[in-house]
mmCIF file of C-alpha atoms in Angstrom:
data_model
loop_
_atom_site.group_PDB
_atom_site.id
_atom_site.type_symbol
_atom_site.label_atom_id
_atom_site.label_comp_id
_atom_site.label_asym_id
_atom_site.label_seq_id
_atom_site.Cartn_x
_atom_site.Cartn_y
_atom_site.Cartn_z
ATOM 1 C CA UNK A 416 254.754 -2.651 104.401
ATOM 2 C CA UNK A 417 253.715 -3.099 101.009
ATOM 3 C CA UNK A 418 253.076 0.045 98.974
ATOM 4 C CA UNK A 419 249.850 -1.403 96.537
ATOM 5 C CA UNK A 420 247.982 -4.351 96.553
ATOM 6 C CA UNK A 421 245.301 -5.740 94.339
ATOM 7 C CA UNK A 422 242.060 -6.155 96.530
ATOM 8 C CA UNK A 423 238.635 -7.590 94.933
ATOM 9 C CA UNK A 424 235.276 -7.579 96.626
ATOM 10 C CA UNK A 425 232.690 -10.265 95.957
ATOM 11 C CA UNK A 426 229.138 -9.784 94.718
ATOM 12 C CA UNK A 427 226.692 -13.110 94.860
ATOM 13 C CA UNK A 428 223.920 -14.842 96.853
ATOM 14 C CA UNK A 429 224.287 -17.297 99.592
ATOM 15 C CA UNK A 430 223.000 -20.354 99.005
ATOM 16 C CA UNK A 431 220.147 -19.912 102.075
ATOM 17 C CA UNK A 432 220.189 -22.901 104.299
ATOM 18 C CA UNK A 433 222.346 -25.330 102.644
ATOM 19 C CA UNK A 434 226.111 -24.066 104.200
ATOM 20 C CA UNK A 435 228.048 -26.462 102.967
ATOM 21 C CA UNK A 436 226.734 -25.514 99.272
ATOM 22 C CA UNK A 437 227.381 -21.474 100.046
ATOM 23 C CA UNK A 438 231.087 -22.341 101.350
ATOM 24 C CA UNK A 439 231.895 -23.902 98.191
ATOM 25 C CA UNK A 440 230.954 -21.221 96.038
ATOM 26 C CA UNK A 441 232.824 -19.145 98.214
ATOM 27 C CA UNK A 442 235.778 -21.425 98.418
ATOM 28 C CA UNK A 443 235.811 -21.010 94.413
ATOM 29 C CA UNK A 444 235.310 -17.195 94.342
ATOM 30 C CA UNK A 445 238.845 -17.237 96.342
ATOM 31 C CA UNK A 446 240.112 -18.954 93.682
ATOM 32 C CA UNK A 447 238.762 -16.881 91.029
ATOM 33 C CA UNK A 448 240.292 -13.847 93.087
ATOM 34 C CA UNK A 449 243.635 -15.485 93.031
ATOM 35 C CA UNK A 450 243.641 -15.997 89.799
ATOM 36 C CA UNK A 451 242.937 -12.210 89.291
ATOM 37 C CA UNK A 452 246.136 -11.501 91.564
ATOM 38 C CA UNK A 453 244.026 -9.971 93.908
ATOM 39 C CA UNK A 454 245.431 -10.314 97.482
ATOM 40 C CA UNK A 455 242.204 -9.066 99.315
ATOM 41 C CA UNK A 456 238.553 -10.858 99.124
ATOM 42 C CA UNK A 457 235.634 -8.824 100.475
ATOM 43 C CA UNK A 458 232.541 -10.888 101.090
ATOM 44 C CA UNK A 459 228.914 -9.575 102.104
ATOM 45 C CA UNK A 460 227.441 -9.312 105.092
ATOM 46 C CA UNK A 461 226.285 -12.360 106.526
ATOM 47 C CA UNK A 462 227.245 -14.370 103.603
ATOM 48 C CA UNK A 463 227.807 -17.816 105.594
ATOM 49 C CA UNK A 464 224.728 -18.291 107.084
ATOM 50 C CA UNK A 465 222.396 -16.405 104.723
ATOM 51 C CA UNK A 466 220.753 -12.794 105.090
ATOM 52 C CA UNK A 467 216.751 -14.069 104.646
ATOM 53 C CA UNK A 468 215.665 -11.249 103.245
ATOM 54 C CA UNK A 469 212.020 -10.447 103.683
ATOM 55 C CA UNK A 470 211.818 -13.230 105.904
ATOM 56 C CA UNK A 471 210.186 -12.111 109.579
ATOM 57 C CA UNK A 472 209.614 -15.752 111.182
ATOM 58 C CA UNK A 473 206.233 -14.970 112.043
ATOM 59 C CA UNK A 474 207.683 -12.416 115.036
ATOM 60 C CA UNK A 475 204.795 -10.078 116.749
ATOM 61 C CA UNK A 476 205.183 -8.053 119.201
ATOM 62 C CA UNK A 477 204.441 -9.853 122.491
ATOM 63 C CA UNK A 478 204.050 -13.397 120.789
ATOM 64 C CA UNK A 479 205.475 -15.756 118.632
ATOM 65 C CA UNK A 480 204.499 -18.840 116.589
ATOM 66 C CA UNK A 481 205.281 -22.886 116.377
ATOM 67 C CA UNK A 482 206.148 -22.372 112.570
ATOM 68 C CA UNK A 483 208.208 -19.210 112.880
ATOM 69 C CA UNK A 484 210.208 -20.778 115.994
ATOM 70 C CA UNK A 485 210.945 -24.058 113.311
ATOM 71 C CA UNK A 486 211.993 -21.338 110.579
ATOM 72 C CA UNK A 487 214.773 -19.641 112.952
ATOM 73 C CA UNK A 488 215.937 -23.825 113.670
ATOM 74 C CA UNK A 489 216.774 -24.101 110.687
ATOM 75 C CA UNK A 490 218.643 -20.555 110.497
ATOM 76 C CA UNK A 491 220.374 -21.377 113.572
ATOM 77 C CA UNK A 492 221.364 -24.898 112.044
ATOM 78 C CA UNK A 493 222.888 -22.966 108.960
ATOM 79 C CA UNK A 494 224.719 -20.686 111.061
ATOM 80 C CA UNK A 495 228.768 -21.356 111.791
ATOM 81 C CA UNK A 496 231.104 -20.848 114.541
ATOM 82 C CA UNK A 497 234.054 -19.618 114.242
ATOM 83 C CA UNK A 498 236.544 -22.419 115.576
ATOM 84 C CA UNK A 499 234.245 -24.858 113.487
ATOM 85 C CA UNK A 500 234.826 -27.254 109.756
ATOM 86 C CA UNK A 501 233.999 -24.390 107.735
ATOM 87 C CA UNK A 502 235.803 -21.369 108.675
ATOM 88 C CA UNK A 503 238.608 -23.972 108.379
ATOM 89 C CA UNK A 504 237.957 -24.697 104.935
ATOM 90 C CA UNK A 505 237.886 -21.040 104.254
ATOM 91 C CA UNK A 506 241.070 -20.701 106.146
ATOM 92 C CA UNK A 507 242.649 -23.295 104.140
ATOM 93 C CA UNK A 508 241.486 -21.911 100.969
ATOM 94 C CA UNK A 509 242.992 -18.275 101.650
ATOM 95 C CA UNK A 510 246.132 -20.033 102.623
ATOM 96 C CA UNK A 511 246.237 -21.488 99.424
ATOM 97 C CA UNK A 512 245.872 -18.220 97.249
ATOM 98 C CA UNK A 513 247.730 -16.793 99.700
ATOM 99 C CA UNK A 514 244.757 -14.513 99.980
ATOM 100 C CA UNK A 515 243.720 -12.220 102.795
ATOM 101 C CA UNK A 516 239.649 -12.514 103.156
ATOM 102 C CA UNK A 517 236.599 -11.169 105.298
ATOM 103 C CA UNK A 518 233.973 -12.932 105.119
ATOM 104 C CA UNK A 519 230.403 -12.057 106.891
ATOM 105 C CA UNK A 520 229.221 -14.953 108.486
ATOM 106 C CA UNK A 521 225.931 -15.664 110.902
ATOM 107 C CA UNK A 522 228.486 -16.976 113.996
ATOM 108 C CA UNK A 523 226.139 -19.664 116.224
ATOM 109 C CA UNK A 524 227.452 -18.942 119.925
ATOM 110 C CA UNK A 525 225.497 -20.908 122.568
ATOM 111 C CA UNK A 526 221.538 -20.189 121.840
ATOM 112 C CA UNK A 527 222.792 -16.895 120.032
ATOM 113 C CA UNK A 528 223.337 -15.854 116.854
ATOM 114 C CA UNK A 529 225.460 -12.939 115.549
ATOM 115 C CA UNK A 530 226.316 -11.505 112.335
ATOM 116 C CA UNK A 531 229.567 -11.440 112.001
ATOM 117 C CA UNK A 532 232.903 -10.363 110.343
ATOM 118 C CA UNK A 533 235.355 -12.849 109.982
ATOM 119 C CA UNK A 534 239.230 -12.025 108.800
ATOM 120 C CA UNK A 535 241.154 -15.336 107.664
ATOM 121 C CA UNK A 536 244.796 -14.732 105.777
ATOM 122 C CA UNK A 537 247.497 -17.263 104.498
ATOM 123 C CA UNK A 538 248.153 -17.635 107.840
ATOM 124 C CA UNK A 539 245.262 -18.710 109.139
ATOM 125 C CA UNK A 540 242.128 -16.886 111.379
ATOM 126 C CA UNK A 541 243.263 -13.737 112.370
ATOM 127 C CA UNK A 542 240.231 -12.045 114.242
ATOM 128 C CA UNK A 543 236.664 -11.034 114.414
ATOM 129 C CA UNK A 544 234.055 -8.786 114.473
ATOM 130 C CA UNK A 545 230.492 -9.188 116.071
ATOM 131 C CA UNK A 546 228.072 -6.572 114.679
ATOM 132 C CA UNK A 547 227.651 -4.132 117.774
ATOM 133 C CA UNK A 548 223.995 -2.951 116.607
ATOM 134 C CA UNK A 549 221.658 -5.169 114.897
ATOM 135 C CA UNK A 550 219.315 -3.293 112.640
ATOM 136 C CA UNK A 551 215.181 -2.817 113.021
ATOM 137 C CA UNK A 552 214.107 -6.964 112.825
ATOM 138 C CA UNK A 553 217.471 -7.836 112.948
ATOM 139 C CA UNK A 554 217.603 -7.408 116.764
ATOM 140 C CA UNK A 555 215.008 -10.091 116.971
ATOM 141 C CA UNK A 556 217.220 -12.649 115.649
ATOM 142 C CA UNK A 557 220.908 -11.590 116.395
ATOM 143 C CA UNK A 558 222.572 -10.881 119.438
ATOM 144 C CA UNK A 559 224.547 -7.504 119.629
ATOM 145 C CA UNK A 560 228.245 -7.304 119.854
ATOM 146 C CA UNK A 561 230.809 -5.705 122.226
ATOM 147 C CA UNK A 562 233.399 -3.918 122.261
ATOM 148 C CA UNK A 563 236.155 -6.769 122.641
ATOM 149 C CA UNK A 564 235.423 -7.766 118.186
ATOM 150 C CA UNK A 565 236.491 -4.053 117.770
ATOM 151 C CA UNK A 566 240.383 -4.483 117.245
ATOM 152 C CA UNK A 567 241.649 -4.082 112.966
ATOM 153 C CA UNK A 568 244.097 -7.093 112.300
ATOM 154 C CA UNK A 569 247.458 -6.179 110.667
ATOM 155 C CA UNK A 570 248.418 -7.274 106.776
ATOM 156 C CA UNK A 571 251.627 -6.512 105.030
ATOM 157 C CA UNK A 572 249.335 -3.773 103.754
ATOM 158 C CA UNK A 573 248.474 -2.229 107.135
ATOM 159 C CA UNK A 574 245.287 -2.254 109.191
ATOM 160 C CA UNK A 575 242.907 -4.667 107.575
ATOM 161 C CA UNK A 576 239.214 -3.929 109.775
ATOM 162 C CA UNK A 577 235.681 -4.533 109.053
ATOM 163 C CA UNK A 578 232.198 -2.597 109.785
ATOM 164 C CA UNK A 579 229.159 -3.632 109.208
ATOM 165 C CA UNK A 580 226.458 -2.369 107.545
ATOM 166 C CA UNK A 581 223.949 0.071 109.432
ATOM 167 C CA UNK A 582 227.291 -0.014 111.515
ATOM 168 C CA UNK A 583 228.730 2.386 109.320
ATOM 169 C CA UNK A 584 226.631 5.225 110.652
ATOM 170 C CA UNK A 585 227.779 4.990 113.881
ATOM 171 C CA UNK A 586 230.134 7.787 114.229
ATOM 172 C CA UNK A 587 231.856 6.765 117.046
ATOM 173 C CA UNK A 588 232.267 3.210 116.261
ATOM 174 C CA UNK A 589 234.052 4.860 112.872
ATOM 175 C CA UNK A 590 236.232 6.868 115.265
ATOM 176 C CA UNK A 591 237.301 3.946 116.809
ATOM 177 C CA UNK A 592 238.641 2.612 113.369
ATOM 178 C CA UNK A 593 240.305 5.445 112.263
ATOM 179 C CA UNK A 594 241.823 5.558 115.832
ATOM 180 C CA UNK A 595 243.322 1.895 114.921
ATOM 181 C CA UNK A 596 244.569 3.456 111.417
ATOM 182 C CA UNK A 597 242.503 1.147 109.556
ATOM 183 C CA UNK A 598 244.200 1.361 105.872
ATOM 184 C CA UNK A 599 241.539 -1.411 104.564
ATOM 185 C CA UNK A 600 237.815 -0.288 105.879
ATOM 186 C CA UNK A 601 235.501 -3.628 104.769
ATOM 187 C CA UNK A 602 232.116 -2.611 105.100
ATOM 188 C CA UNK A 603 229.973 -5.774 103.962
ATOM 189 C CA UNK A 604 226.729 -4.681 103.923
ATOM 190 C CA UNK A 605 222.896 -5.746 103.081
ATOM 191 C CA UNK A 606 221.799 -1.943 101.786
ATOM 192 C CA UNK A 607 221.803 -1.843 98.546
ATOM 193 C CA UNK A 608 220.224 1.548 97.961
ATOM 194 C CA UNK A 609 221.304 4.248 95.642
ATOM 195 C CA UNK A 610 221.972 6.079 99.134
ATOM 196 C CA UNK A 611 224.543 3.442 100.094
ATOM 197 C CA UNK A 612 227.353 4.943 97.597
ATOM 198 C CA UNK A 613 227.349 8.184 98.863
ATOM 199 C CA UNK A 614 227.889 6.949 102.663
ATOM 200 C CA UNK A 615 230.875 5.130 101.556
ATOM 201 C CA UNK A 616 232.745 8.054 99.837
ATOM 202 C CA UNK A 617 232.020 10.047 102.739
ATOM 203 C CA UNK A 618 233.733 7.432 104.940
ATOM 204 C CA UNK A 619 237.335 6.953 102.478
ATOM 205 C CA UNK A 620 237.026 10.653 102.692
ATOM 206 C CA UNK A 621 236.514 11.006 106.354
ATOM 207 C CA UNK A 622 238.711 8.029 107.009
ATOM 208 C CA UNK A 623 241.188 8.557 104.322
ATOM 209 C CA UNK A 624 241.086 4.772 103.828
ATOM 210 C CA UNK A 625 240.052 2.980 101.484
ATOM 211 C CA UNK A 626 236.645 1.319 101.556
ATOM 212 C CA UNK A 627 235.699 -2.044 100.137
ATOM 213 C CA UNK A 628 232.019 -2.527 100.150
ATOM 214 C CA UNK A 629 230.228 -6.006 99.488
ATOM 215 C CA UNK A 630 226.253 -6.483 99.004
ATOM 216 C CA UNK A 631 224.661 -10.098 97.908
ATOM 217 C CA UNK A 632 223.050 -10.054 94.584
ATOM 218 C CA UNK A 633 219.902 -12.281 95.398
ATOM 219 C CA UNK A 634 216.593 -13.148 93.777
ATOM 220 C CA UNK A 635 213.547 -14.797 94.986
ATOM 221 C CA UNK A 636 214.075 -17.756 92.465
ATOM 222 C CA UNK A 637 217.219 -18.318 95.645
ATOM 223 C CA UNK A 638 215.161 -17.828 98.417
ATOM 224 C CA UNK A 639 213.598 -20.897 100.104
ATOM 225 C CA UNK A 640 210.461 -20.230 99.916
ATOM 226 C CA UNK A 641 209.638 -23.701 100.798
ATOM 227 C CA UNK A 642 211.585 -23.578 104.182
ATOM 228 C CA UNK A 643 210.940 -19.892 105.706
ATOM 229 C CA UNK A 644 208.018 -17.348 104.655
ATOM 230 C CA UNK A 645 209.198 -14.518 102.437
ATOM 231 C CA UNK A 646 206.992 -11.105 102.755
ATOM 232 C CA UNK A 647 208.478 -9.630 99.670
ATOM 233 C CA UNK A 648 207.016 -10.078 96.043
ATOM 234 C CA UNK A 649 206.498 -13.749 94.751
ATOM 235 C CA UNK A 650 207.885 -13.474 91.205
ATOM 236 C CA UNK A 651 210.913 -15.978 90.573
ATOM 237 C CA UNK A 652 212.851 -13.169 89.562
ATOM 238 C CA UNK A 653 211.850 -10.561 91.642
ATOM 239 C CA UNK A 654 215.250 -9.042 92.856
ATOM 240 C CA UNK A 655 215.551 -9.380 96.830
ATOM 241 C CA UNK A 656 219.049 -7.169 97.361
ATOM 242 C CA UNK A 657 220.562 -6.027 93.913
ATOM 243 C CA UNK A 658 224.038 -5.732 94.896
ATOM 244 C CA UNK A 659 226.193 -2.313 94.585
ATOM 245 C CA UNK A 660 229.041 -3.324 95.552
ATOM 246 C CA UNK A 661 232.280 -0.857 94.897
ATOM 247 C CA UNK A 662 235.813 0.329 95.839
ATOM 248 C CA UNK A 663 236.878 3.747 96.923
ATOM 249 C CA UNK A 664 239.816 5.318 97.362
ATOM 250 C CA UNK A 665 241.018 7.830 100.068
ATOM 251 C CA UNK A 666 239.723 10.432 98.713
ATOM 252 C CA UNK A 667 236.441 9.264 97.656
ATOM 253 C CA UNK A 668 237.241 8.568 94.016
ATOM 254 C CA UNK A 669 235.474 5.010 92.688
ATOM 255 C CA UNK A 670 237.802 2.198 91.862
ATOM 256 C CA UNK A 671 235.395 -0.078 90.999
ATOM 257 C CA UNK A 672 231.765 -0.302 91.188
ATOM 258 C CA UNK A 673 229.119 0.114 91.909
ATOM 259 C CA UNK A 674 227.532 -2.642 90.213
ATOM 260 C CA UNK A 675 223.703 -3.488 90.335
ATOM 261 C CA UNK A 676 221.672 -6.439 89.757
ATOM 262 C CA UNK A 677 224.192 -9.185 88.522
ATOM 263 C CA UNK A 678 226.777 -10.941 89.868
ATOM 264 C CA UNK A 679 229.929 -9.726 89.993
ATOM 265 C CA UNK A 680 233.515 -9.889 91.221
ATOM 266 C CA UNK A 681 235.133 -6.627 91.145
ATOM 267 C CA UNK A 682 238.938 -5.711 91.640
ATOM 268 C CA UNK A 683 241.173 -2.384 92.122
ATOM 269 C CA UNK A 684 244.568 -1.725 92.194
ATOM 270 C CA UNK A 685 245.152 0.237 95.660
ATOM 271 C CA UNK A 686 247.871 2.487 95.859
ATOM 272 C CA UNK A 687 248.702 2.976 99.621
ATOM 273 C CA UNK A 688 250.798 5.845 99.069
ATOM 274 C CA UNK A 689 247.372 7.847 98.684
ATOM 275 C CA UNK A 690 246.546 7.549 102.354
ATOM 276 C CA UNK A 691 249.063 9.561 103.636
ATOM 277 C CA UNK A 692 248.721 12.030 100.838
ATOM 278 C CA UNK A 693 245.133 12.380 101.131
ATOM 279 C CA UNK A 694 246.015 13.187 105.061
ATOM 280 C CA UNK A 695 248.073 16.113 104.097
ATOM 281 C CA UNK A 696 245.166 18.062 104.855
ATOM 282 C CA UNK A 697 242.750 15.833 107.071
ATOM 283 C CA UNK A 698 242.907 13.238 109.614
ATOM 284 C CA UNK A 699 240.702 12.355 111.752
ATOM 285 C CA UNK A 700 242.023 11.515 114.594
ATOM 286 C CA UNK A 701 245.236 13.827 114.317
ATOM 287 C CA UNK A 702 245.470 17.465 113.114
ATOM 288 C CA UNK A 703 241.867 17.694 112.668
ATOM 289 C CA UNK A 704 240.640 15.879 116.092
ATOM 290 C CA UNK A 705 241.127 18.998 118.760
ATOM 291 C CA UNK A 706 240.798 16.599 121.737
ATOM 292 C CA UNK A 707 240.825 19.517 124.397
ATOM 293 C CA UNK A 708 237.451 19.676 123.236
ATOM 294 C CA UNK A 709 235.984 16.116 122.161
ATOM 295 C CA UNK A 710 236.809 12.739 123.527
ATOM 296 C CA UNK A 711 236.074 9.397 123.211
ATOM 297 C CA UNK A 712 236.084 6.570 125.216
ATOM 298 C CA UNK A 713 235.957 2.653 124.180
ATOM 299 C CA UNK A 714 234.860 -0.098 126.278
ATOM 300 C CA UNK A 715 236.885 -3.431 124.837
ATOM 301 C CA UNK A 716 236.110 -5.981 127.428
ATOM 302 C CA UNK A 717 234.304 -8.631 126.772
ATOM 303 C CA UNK A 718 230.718 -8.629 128.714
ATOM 304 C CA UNK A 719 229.858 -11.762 130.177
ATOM 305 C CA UNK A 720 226.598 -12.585 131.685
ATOM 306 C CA UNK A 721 227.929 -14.496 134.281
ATOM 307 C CA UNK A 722 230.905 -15.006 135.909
ATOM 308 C CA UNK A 723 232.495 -18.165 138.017
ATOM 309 C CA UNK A 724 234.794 -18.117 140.527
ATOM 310 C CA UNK A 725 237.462 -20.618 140.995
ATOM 311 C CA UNK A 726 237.759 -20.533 144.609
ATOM 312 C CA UNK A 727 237.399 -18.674 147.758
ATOM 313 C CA UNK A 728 239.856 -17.838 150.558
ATOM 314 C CA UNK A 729 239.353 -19.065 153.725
ATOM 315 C CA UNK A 730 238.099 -16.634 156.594
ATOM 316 C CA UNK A 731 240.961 -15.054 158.821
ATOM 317 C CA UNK A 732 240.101 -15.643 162.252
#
């Protein structure tokens, strides 16, 4: 296993509700991140796909409306899947710069959408992650996860996982990482609040990982405004998420970041020495977990809705 690496995380808008538009200027912020000799990409959360923020498509509670059921359409129609022409180009692209990426997508499964965490590396898709709890309005549009998306993916660097957003203060879903001796903690996220920083020290600390943290930088000049209703401010430049993106070490020391209202591509140099050096004198789920008194238990398989049989044996007589 590689002893440092060069990771970068990305800070930018989506293009909302053109895709094919969004994965090229992702495509090129791969190559931008090669070029930096970074070996790690971090996107945002939900960065294929779009995060429509301040839209609400026209949701009450206990009815809903012709032109906010024509705004989610054309969400849904944005949205990706993961075996599909642009995850490939992504995949191809982090081949190229022999790059290892995660990349928040909104992942279209049947009539369902999810936000999603997607890990691609030189060779190819590695693995997933379906956000287990959608946030406040967020439920309305997303489908929640299970536990089967929970498994880190391994890099010459070690564990490589993501969590997502409001995620991140779940404290057993972190337990489960650090259980999986996640080296690289992702946590693409849509807070941008000063209150966001703090959270992720406290996880490199508690995790003694490190923690790469992406946010979009977007303005309402970038929002659609045309094509889905926006609730927030109407000024052009009225900033919709301002970013504050960063990278943290294991023990909570900033590498890089955070950065507010611009866009930004920001790179560390990790050592990954520090991680067992920082767990000289905590780790979470060794010395310091005293499991004769707490426990937890993980439920990884899949849920289906509905299951067919193949066949039934006959009756013995």
């Amino acid at each position: 296993m590689s002893n440092t690496l060069t990771a970068a995380v990305a800070q930018t808008a989506t293009v909302l509700l053109d895709t094919p538009a969004t994965v090229e200027r992702a495509v090129g912020l791969m190559a931008d991140a090669g070029k930096r000799g970074a070996q790690l990409l971090v996107f945002p959360e939900a960065f294929i796909g779009g995060y429509p923020k301040g839209a609400d498509f026209h949701i009450y509670l206990g009815a809903r409306t012709p032109e906010g059921r024509a705004e989610f359409k054309r969400y849904f129609d944005a949205a990706v899947t993961v075996d599909g022409p642009e995850i490939a180009q992504l995949a191809k692209a982090a081949a190229r710069h022999k790059l290892y990426t995660v990349v928040g997508i909104i992942e279209r499964d049947g009539g369902t959408l999810y936000c999603t965490a997607v890990y691609l590396g030189p060779e190819g898709i590695l693995g997933k992650h379906r956000k287990l709890m959608p946030t406040a309005l967020e439920r309305l549009v997303w489908g929640f996860g299970d536990g089967s998306t929970l498994a880190a993916v391994d890099t010459p660097f070690g564990k490589l996982g993501a969590v997502i957003c409001w995620e991140n203060y779940m404290p057993a879903l972190r337990m489960a990482m650090y259980q999986q001796r996640v080296a690289l903690y992702c946590a693409p996220t849509a807070d941008d609040r000063d209150s966001w920083a703090s959270t992720m020290q406290h996880i490199a600390l508690e995790g003694r990982c490190f923690v790469l943290s992406a946010c979009q930088h977007l303005r309402r000049r970038q929002f659609p405004a045309d094509r889905m209703n926006n609730r927030l401010a109407e000024a052009p430049d009225t900033v919709l998420m301002r970013g504050g993106s960063m990278i943290i070490d294991p023990l909570g020391r900033m590498l890089a970041g955070p950065v507010y209202n611009e866009d930004a591509l920001l790179t560390a140099e990790l050592d990954l020495s520090l991680i067992p050096m920082a767990q000289m004198d905590f780790d979470a789920v060794g010395h310091y977990a005293r499991p004769d008194v707490f426990s937890l238990t993980v439920n990884t398989a899949a849920q289906q809705a509905v299951t067919l049989a193949t066949g039934r044996a006959a009756d013995q007589g």
